[in-house]
Coordinates of N, CA, C and O in Angstrom, one line a residue:
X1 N -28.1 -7.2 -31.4 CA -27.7 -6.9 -30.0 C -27.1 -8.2 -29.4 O -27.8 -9.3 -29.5
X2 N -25.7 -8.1 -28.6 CA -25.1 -9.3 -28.0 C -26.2 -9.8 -27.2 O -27.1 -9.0 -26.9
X3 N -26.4 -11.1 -26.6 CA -26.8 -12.3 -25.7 C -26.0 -11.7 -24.4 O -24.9 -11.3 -24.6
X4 N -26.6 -11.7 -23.4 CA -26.2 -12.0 -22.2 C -25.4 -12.4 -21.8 O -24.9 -11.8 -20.8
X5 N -24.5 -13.7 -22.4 CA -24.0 -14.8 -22.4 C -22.5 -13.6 -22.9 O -21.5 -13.5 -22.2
X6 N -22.9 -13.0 -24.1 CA -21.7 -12.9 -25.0 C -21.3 -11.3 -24.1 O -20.3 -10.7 -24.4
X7 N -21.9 -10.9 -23.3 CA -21.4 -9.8 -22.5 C -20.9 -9.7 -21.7 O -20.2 -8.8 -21.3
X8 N -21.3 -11.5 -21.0 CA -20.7 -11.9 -19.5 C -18.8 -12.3 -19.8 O -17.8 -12.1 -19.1
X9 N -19.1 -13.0 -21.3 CA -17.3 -13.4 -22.2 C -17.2 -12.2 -22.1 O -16.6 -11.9 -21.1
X10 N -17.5 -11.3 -22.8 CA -16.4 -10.2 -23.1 C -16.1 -9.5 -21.8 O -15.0 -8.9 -22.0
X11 N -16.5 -9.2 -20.7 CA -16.3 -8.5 -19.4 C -15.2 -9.7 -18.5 O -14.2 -9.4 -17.8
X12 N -15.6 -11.0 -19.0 CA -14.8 -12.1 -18.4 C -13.2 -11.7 -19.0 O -12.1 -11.7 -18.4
X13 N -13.5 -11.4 -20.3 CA -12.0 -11.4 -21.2 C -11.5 -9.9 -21.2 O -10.4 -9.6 -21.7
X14 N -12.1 -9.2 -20.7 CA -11.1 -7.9 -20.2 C -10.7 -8.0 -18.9 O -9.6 -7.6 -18.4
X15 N -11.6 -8.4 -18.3 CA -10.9 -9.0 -16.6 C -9.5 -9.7 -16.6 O -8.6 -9.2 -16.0
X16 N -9.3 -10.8 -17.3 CA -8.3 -11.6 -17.7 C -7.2 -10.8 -18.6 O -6.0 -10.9 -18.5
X17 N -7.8 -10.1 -19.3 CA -6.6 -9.7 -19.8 C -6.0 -8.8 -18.7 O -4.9 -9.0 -18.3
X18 N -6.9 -7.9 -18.3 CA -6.7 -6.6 -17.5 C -5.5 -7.4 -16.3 O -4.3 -7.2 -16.2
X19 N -6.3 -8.1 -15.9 CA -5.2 -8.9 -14.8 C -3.7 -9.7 -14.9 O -2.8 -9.9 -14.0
X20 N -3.6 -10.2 -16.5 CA -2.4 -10.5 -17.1 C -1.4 -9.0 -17.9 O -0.5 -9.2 -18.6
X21 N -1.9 -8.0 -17.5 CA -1.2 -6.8 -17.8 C -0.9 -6.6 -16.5 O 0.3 -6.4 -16.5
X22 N -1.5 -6.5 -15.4 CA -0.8 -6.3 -13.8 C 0.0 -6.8 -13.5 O 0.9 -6.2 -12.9
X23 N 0.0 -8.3 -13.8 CA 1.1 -9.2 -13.7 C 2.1 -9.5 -14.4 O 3.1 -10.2 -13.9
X24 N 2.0 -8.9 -15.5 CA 3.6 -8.5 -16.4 C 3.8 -7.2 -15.8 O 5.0 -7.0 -15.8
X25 N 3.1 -6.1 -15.4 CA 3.8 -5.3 -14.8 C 4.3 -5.1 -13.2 O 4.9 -4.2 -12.7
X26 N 3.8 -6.5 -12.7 CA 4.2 -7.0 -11.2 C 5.6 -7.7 -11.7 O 6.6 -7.6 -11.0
X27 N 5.7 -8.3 -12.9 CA 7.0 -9.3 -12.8 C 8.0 -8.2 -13.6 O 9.2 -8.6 -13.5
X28 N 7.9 -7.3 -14.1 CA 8.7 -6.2 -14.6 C 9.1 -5.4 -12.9 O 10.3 -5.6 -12.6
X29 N 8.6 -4.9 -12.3 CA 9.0 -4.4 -11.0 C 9.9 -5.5 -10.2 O 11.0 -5.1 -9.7
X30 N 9.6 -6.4 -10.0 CA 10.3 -7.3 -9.1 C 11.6 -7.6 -9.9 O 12.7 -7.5 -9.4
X31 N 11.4 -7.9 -11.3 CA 13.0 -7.6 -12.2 C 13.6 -6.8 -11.6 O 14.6 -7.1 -10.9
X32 N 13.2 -5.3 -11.7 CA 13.8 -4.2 -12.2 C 14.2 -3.8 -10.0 O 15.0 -2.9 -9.7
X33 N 13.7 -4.6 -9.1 CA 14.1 -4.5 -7.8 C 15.5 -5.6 -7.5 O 16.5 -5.4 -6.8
X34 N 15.2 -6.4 -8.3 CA 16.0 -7.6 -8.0 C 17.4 -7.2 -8.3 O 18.4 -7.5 -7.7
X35 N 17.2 -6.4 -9.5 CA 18.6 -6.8 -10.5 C 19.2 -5.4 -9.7 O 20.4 -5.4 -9.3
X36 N 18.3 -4.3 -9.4 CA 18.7 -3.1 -8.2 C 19.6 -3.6 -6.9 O 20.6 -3.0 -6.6
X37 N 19.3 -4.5 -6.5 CA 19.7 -4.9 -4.8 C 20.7 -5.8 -5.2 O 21.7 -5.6 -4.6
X38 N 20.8 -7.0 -6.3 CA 22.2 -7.1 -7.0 C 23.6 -6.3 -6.5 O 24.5 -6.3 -5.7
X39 N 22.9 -5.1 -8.0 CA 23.9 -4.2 -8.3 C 24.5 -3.5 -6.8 O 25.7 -3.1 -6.5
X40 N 23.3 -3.4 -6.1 CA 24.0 -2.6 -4.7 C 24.6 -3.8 -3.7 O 25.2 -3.3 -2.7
X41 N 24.6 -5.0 -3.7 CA 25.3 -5.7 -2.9 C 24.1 -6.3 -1.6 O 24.5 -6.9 -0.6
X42 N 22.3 -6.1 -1.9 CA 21.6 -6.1 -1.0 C 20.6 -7.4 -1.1 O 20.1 -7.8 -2.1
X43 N 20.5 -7.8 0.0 CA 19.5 -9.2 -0.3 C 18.1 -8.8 -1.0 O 17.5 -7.9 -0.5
X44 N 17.8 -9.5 -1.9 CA 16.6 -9.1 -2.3 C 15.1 -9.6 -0.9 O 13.9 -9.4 -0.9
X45 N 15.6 -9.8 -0.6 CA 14.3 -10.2 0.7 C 14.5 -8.6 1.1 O 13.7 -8.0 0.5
X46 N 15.2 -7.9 1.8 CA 15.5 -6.9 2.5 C 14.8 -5.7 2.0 O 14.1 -4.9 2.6
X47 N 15.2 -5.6 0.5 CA 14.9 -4.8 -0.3 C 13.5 -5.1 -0.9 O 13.3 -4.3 -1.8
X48 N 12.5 -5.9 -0.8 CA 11.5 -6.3 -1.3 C 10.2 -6.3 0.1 O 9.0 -6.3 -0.2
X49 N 10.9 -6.5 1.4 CA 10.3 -5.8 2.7 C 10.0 -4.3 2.6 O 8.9 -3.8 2.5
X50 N 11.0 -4.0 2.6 CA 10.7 -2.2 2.5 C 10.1 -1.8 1.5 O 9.4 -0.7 1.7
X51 N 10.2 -2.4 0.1 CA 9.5 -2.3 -1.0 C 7.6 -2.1 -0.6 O 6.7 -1.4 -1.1
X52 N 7.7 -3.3 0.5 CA 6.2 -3.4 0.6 C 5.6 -2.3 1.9 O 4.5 -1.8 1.9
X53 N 6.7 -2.2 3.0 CA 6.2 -1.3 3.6 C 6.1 0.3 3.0 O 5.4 1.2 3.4
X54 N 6.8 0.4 2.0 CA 7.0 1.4 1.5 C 5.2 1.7 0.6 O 4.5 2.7 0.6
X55 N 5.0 0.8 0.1 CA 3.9 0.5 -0.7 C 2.3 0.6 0.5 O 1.2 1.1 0.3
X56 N 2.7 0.0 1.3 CA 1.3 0.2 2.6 C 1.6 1.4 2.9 O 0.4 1.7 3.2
X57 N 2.4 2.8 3.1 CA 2.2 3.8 3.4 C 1.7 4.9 2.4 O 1.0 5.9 2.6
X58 N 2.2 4.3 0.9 CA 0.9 4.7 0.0 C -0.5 5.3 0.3 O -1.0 6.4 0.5
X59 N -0.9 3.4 0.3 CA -2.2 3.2 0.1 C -2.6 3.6 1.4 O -3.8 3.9 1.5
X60 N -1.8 3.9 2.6 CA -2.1 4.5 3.6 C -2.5 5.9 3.4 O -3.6 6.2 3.7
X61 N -1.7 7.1 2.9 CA -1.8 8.3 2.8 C -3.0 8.5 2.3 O -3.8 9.3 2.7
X62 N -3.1 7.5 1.1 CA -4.1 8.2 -0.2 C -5.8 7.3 0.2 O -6.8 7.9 0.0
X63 N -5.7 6.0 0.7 CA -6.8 5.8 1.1 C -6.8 5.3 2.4 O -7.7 4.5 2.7
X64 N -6.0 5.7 3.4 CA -6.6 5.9 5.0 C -6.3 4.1 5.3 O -6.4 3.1 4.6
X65 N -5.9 4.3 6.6 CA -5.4 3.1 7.3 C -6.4 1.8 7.1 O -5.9 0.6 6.9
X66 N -7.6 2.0 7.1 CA -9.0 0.9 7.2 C -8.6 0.1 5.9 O -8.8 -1.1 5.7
X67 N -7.9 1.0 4.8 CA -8.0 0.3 3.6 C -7.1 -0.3 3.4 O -7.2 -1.4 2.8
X68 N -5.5 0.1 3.9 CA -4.2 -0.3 4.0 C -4.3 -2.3 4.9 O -3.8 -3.3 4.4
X69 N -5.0 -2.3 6.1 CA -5.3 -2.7 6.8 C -5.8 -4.0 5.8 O -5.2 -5.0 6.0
X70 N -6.9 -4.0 4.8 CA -7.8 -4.7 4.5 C -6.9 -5.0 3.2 O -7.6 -5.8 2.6
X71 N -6.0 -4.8 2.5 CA -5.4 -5.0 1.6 C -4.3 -5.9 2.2 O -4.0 -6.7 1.4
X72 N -3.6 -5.9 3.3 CA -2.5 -6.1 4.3 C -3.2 -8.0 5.2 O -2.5 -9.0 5.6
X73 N -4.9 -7.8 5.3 CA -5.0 -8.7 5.6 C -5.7 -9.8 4.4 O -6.3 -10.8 4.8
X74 N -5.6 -9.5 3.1 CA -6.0 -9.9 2.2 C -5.1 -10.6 1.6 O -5.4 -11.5 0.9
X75 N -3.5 -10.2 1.7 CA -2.4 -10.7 1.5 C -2.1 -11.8 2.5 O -1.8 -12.8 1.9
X76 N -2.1 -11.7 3.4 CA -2.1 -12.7 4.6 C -2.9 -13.6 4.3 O -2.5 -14.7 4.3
X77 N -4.3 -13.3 4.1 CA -5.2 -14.9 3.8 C -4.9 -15.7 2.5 O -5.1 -16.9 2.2
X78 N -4.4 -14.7 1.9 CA -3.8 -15.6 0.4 C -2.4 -16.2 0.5 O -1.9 -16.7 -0.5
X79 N -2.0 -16.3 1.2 CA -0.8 -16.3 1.8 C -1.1 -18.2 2.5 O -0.9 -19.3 2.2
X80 N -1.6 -17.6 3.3 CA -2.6 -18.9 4.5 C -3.0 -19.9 3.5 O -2.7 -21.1 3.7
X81 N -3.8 -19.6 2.2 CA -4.5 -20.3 1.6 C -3.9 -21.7 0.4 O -4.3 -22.8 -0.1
X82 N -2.4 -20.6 0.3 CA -1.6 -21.6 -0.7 C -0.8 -22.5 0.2 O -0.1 -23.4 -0.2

């Protein structure tokens, strides 16, 4: 039976992985927007705004404003922080 120890690595090392698969599929989206607003003649700032408001009315529909809100000011402190 694993150690404590050896359960806390493996939960550590699917976190990490789990979170480096978000992030190749965060840097595949922002490609696949970038090279979009290119082809159409659109600033990627412009197209990457709406991208995000588009994205809070999601998380709006499906889990309710409180959560939109708390995800919205979670990005702002991270933001603040760097």
């Amino acid at each position: 039976m694993p150690t404590p120890s050896n359960v806390v690595q493996l939960h550590e090392f699917r976190q990490v992985s789990r979170q480096e698969i978000i992030d190749d599929i965060s840097s595949e989206a922002f490609m696949l927007l970038r090279e979009s607003a290119r082809s159409h003649g659109l600033p990627i700032k412009q197209v990457l705004i709406e991208h995000m408001r588009d994205i809070a009315v999601v998380i709006n529909s499906v889990d309710g404003s409180e959560t939109v809100t708390n995800v919205l000011d979670s990005i702002a402190r991270q933001i603040k922080d760097d």
